[in-house]
Coordinates of C-alpha atoms and ligand atoms in Angstrom, one line a residue:
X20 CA 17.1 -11.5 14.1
X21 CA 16.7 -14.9 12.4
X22 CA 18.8 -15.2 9.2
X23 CA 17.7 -14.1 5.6
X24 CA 18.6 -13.8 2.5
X25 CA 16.9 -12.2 -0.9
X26 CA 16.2 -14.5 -3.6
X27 CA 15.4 -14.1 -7.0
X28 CA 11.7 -14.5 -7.8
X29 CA 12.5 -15.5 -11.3
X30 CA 15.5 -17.8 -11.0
X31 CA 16.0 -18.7 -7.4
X32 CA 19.8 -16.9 -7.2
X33 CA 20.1 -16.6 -3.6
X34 CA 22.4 -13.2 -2.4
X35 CA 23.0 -11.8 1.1
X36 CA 20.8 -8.5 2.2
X37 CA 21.8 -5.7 0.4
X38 CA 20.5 -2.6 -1.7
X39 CA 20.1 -4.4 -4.3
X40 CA 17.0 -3.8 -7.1
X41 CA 17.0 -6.6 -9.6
X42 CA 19.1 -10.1 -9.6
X43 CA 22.4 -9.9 -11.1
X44 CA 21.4 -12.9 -13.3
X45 CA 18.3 -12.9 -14.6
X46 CA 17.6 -9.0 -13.6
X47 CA 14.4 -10.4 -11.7
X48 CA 12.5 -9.1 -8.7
X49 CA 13.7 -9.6 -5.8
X50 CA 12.6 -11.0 -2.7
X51 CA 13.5 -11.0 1.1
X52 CA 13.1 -14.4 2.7
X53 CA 13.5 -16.5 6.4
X54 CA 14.0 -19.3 8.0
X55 CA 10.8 -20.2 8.8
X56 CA 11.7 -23.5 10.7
X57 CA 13.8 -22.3 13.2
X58 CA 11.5 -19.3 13.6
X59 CA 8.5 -21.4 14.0
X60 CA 9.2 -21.8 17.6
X61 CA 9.3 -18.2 18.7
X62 CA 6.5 -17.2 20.9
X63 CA 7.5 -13.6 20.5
X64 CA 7.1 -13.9 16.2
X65 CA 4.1 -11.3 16.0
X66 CA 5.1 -9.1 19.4
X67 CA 8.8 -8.7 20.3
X68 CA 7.5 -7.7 23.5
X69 CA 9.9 -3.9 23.0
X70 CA 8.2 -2.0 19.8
X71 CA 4.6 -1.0 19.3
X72 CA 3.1 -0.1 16.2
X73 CA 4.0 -2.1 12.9
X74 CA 7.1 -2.7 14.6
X75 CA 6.3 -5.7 17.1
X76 CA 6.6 -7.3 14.0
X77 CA 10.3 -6.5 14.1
X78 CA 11.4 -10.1 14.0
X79 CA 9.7 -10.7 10.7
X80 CA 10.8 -7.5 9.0
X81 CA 14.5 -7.4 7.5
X82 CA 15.7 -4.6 10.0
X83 CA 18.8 -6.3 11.9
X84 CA 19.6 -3.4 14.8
X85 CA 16.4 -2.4 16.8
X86 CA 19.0 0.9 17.0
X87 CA 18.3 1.3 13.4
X88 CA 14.7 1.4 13.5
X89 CA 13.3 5.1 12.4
X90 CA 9.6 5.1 13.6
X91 CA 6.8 7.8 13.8
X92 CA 4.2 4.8 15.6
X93 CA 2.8 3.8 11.6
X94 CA 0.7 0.5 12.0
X95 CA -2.1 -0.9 14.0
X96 CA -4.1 0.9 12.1
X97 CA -8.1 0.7 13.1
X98 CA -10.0 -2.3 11.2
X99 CA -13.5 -0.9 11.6
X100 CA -16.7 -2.7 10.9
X101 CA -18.9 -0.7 8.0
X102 CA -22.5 -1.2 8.7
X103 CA -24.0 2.0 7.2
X104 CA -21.9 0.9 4.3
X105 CA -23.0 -2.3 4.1
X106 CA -26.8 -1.3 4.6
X107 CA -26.1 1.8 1.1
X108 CA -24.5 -1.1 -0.6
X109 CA -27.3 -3.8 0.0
X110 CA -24.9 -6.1 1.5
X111 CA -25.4 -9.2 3.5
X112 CA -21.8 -9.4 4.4
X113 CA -19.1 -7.7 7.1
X114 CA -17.5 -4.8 5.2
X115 CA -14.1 -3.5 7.3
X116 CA -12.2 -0.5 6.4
X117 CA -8.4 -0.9 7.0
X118 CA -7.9 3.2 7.8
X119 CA -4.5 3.4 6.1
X120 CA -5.1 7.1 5.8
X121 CA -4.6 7.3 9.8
X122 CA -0.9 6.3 9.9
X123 CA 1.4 9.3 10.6
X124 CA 2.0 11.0 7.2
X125 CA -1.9 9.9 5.9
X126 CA -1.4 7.1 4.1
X127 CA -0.5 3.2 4.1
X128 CA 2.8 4.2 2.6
X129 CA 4.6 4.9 6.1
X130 CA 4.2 1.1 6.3
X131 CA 7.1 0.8 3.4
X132 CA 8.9 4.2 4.2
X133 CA 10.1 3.5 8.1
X134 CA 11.4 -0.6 6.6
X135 CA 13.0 1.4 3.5
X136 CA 14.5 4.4 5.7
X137 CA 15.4 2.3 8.3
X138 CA 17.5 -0.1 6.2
X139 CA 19.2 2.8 4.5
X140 CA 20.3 4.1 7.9
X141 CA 21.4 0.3 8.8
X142 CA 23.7 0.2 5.3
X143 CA 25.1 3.6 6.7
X144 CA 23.3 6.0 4.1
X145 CA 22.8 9.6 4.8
X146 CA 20.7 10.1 1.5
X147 CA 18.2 8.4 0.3
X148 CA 16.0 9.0 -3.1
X149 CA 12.3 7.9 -4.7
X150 CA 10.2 8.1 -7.0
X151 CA 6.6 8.4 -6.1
X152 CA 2.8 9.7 -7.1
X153 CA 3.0 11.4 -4.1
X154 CA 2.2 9.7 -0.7
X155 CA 5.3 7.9 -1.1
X156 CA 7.4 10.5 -1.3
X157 CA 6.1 12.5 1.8
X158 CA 6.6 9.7 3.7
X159 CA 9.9 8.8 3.0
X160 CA 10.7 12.8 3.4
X161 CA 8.7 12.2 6.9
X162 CA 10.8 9.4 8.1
X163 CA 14.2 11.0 6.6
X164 CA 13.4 13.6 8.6
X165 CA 13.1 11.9 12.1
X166 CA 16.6 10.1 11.3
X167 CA 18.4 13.2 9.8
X168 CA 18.9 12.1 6.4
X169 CA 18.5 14.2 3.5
X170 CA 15.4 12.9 1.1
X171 CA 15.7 13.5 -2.6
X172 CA 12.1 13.0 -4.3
X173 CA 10.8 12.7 -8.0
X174 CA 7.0 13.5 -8.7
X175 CA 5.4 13.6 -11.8
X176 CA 4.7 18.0 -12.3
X177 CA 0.9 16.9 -11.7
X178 CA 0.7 15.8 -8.3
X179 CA -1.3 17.3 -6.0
X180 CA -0.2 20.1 -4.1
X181 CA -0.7 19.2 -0.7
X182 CA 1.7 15.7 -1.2
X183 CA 4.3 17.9 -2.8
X184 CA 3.8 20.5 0.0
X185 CA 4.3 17.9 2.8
X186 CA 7.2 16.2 1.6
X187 CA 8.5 19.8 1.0
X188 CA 7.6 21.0 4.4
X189 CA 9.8 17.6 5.9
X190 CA 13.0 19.2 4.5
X191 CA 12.8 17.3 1.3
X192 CA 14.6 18.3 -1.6
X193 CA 11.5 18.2 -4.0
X194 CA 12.1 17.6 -8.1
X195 CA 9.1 17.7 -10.3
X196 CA 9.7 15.8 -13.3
X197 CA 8.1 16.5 -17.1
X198 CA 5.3 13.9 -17.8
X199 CA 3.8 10.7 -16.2
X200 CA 4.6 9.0 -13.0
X201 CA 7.1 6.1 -15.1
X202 CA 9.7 9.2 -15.8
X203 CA 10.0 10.2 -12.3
X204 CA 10.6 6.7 -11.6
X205 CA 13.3 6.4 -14.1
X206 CA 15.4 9.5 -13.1
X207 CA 15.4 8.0 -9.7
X208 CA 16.6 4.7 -10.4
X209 CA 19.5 6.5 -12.8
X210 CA 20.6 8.9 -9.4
X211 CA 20.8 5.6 -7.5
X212 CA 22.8 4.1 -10.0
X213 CA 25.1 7.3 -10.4
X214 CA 25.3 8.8 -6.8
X215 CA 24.8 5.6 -5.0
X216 CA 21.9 7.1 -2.8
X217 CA 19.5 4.2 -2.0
X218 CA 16.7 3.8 -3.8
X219 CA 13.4 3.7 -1.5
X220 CA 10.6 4.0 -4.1
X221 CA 8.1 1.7 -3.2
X222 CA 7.3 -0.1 -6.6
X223 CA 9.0 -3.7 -5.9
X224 CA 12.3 -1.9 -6.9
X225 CA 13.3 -2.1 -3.0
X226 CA 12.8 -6.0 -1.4
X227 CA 13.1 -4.0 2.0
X228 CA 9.7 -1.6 1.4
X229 CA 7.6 -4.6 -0.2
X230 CA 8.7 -6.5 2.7
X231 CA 6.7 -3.6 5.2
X232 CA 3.6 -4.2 3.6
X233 CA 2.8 -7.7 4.8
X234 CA 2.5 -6.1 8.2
X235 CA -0.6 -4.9 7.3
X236 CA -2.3 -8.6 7.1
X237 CA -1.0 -9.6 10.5
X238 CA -3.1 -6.2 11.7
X239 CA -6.2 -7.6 9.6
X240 CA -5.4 -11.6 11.1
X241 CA -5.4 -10.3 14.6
X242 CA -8.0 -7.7 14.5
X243 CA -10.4 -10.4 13.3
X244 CA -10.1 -12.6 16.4
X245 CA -6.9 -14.4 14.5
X246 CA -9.1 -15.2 11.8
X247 CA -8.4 -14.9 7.7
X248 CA -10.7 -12.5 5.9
X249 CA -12.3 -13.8 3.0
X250 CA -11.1 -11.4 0.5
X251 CA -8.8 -8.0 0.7
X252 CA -9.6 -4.8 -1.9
X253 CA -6.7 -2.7 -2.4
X254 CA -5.9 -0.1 -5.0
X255 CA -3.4 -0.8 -7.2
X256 CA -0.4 0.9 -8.6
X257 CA 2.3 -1.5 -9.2
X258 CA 1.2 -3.7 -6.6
X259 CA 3.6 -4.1 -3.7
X260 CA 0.5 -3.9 -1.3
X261 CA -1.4 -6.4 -2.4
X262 CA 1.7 -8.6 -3.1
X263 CA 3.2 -8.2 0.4
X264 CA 0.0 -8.7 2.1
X265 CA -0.9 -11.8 0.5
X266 CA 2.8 -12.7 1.8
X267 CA 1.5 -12.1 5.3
X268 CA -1.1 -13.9 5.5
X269 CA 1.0 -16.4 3.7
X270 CA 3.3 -16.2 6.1
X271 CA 0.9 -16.4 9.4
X272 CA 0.0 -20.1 7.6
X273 CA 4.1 -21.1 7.1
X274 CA 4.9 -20.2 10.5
X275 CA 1.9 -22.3 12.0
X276 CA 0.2 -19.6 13.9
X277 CA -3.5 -19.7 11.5
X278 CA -4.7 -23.1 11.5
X279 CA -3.4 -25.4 8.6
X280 CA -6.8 -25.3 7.2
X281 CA -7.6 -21.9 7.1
X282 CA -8.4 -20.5 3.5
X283 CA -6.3 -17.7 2.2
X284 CA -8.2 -14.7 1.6
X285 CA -8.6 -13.7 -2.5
X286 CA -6.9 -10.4 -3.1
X287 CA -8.5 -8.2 -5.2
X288 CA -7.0 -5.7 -7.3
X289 CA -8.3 -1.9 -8.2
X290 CA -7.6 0.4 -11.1
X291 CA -9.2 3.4 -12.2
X292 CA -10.7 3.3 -16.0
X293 CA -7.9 6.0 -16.7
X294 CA -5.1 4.4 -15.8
X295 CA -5.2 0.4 -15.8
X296 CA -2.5 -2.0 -17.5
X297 CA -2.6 -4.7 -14.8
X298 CA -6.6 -5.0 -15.8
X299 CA -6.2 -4.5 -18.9
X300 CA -4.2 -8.1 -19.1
X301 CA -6.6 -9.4 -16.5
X302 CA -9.6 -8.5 -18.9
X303 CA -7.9 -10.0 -22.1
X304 CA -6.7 -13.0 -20.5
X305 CA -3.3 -12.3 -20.6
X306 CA -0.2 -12.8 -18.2
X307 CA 1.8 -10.1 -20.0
X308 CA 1.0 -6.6 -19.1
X309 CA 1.7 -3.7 -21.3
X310 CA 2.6 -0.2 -20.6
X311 CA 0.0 2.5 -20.4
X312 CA 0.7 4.9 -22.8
X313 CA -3.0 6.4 -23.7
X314 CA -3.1 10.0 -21.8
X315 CA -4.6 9.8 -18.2
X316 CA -6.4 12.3 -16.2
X317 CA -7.8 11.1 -13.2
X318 CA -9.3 12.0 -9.0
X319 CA -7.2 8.5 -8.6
X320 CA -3.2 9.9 -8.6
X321 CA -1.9 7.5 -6.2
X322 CA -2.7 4.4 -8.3
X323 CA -1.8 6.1 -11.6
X324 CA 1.1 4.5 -12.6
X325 CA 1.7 3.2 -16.3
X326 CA 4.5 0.6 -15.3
X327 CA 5.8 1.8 -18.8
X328 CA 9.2 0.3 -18.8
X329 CA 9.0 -2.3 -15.3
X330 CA 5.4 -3.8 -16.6
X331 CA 7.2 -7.1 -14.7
X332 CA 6.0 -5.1 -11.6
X333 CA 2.5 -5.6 -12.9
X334 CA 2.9 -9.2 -13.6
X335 CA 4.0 -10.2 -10.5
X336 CA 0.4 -8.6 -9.1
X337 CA -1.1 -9.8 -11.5
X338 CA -0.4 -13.4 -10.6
X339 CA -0.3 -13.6 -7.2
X340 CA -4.0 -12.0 -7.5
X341 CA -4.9 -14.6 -10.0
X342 CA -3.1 -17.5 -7.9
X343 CA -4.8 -16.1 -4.3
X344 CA -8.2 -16.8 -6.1
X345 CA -8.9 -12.8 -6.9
X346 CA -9.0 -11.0 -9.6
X347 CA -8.0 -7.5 -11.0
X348 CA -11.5 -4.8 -11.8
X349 CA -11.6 -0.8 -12.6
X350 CA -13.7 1.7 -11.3
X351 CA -14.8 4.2 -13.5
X352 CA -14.0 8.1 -12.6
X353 CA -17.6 9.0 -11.2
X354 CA -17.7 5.6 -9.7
X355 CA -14.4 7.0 -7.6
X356 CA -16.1 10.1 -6.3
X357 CA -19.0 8.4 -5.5
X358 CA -17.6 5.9 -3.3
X359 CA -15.3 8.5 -2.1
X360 CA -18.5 10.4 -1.0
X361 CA -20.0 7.3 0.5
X362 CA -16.9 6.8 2.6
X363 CA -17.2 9.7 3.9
X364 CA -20.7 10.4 4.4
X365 CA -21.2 6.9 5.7
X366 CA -17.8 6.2 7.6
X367 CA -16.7 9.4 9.3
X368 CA -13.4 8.7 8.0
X369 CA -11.9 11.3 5.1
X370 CA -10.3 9.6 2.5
X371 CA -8.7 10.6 -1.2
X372 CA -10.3 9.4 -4.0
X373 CA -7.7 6.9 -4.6
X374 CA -8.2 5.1 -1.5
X375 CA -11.8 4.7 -2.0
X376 CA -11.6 2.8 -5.0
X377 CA -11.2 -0.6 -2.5
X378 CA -14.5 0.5 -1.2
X379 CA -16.4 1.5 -4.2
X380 CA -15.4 -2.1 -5.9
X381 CA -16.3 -3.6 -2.6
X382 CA -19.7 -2.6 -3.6
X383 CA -19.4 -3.7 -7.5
X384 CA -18.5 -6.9 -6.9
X385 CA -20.8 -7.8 -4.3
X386 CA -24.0 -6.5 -6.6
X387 CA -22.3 -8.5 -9.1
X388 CA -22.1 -12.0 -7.2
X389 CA -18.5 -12.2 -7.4
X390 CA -18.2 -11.4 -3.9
X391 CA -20.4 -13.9 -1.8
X392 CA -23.1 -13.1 1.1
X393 CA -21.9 -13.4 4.1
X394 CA -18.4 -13.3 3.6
X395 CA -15.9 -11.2 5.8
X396 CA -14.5 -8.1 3.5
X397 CA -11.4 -6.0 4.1
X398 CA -11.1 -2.8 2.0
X399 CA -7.7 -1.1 2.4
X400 CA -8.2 2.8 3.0
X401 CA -5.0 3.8 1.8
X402 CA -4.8 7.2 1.5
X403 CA -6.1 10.5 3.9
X404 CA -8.9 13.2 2.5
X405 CA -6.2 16.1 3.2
X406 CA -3.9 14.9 0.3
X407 CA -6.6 15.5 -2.2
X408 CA -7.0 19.1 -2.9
X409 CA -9.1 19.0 -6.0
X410 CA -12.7 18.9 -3.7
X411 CA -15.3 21.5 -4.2
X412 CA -16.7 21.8 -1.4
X413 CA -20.6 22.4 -0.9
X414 CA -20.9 24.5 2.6
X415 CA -24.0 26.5 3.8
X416 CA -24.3 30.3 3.1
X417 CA -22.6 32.6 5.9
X418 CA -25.4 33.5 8.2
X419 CA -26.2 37.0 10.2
X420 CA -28.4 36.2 12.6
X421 CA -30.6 33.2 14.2
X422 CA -33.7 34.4 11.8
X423 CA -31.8 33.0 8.8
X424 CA -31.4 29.4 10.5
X425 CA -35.0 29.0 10.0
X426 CA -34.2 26.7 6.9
X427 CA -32.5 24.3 9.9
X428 CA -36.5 23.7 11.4
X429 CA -38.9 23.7 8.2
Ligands
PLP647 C1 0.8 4.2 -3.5 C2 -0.7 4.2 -3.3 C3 -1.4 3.1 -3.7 C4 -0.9 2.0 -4.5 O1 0.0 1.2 -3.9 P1 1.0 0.3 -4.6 O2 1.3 -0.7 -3.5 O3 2.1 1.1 -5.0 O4 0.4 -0.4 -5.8 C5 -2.8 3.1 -3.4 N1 -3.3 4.1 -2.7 C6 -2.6 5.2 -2.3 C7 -3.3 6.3 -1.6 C8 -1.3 5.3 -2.6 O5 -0.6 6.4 -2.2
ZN648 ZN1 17.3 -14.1 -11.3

């Protein structure tokens, strides 16, 4: 492993790896970083030639023993081309789905769940505990699971049953918590603090989880031929996705292996009307986001976060959004179902509402010019249809005999 270091996004303190959640000094984010140069050379940077899955990347992710690595094969994730979409939506450009929703648990979040886990197991941990809307928190109860570690997990009471069933049936010890998503992420950083257990919550509380993310745009550079997409769409909670992809592709510049003139794609940001400080401040201009204390009820739990409390989490997505050339938008709650319906009935792949926010503002911003024709557009699916029990589902009457399929041939 090449050497690294986390540094503080807000004042540059350098400090060895570590658990550690916020700079000492300035209480910043903070960040995991290499040494490019002398990696530069390394034919091996994007396959170390042993792992498969997210984890060929091992040499960029901040994992030091390949002993400590706790994997279920999360990564290389299909990138598949959307025509049917494309043709509903009126679009003269190449729409790809990033399925997300196929990784092992169902959703993107094994991505930041196997680099958490397996940094805890590194530092010698036999606990860990997080915070999570849901998908998080099954993961992380997934992956403690395959190491033998006990997973302690904080979801707000309202999460849908089948997240809170699945990090349940892992062996997780499963604590719903009075009130909205910021609470449950509260109580967990307070047992870290008390007990000591690591803290994997995948906000950018962690540097190892955010750090996981990135892999996902080396996936999206090599599936396109080693090419940059024009723009990513990826719902938002705190941000940590969009963040760490942007780092990737980034990164894939840095290191010399996309040509020095390639454009870095715009990362686009996704909020549902219900719950949206980070495009709130986009809308009104402003780098500071607030809190989101209005009451929410939304199809869109995984991205329904208020940041009340760490609205610096916001910021930082905020900006890099802003600085990458995209922008932050909102779908409304109808507009979620629909392009959850349109996913589905268009894609073959099953998705939670959440997840198809990327893909309904796809469509938005296209119809609305600030997406170009012709350009090359990767919506992250990040979520799986079978964590979203709230469907009613429309099936055909029970027949009796052939004579009542005669509705089949009119
Ligand atoms: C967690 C989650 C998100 C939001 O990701 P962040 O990186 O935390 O902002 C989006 N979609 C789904 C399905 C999620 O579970
Ligand atoms: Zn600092």
């Amino acid at each position: 492993m090449y050497e690294q270091r986390m540094v503080c996004r807000s004042c540059g303190k350098q400090l060895e790896l570590g658990m550690r959640y916020a700079c000492p000094v300035c209480g910043g984010i903070l960040e995991i970083q290499y040494d490019y140069e002398a990696m530069k050379k390394d034919p091996r940077l994007l396959d170390d030639q042993i792992h498969t899955g997210m984890w060929k990347y091992s040499h960029m992710l901040p994992v030091k023993s390949g002993e400590n690595i706790v994997t279920l094969g999360e990564g290389m994730t299909p990138l598949l081309r959307c025509e049917r979409l494309e043709a509903e939506y009126g679009m003269d450009a190449e729409l790809y789905i990033k399925a997300e929703s196929l990784n092992p648990s169902g959703s993107f979040k094994d991505r930041p769940s196997s680099v958490g886990v397996s940094a805890a197991k590194e530092l010698g941990a036999g606990r860990v505990v997080i915070a999570s809307s849901g998908n998080a928190s099954a993961a992380a109860a997934a992956y403690c699971a395959r190491a033998g570690m006990e997973c302690v997990v904080f979801i707000p009471e309202s999460t849908d049953v089948s997240k809170v069933t699945q990090a349940a049936a892992y062996g997780a010890t499963v604590i719903p918590v009075a009130g909205n998503y910021s609470r449950s992420y509260h109580m967990a950083c307070e047992c870290a603090k008390r007990f000591g257990w690591p803290n994997v919550t995948s906000t950018f509380i962690n540097p190892y989880t955010v750090e996981a993310d990135k892999t996902a745009a080396y996936e999206v550079w090599e599936q396109l031929e080693r090419h940059m997409p024009d723009c990513v769409l990826i719902p938002i909670a705190s941000g940590p996705l969009l963040v760490g992809m942007y780092k990737g592709f980034q990164e894939l510049l840095t290191l010399g292996l996309a040509p020095a003139d390639s454009k870095l794609p715009a990362m686009i940001g996704v909020q549902s009307e219900q719950c949206m400080p980070v495009t709130r401040a986009y809308l009104e201009h402003t780098s500071k986001v607030r809190g989101w204390d209005a009451p929410i009820s939304t199809v869109a739990g995984g991205i329904s976060d208020p940041l009340i409390g760490y609205e610096g989490d916001g910021e930082l997505t905020l900006k890099t959004a802003v600085e990458s050339g995209g922008c932050m938008t909102f779908l409304t709650e109808t507009e979620i179902l629909e392009a959850a319906k349109l996913v589905e009935t268009k894609t073959g792949l099953y998705c939670e509402p959440t997840s198809a926010t990327a893909v309904g503002a796809a469509g938005k911003l296209f119809a609305e010019g600030v997406i170009a024709p012709g350009a090359k557009i990767v919506s992250m699916l990040t979520g799986h249809g079978f964590k979203y029990s709230g469907r009613t589902s429309s099936v055909c009457r029970t027949v009796e005999s052939m004579e009542d399929l005669a509705y089949l041939n009119p």
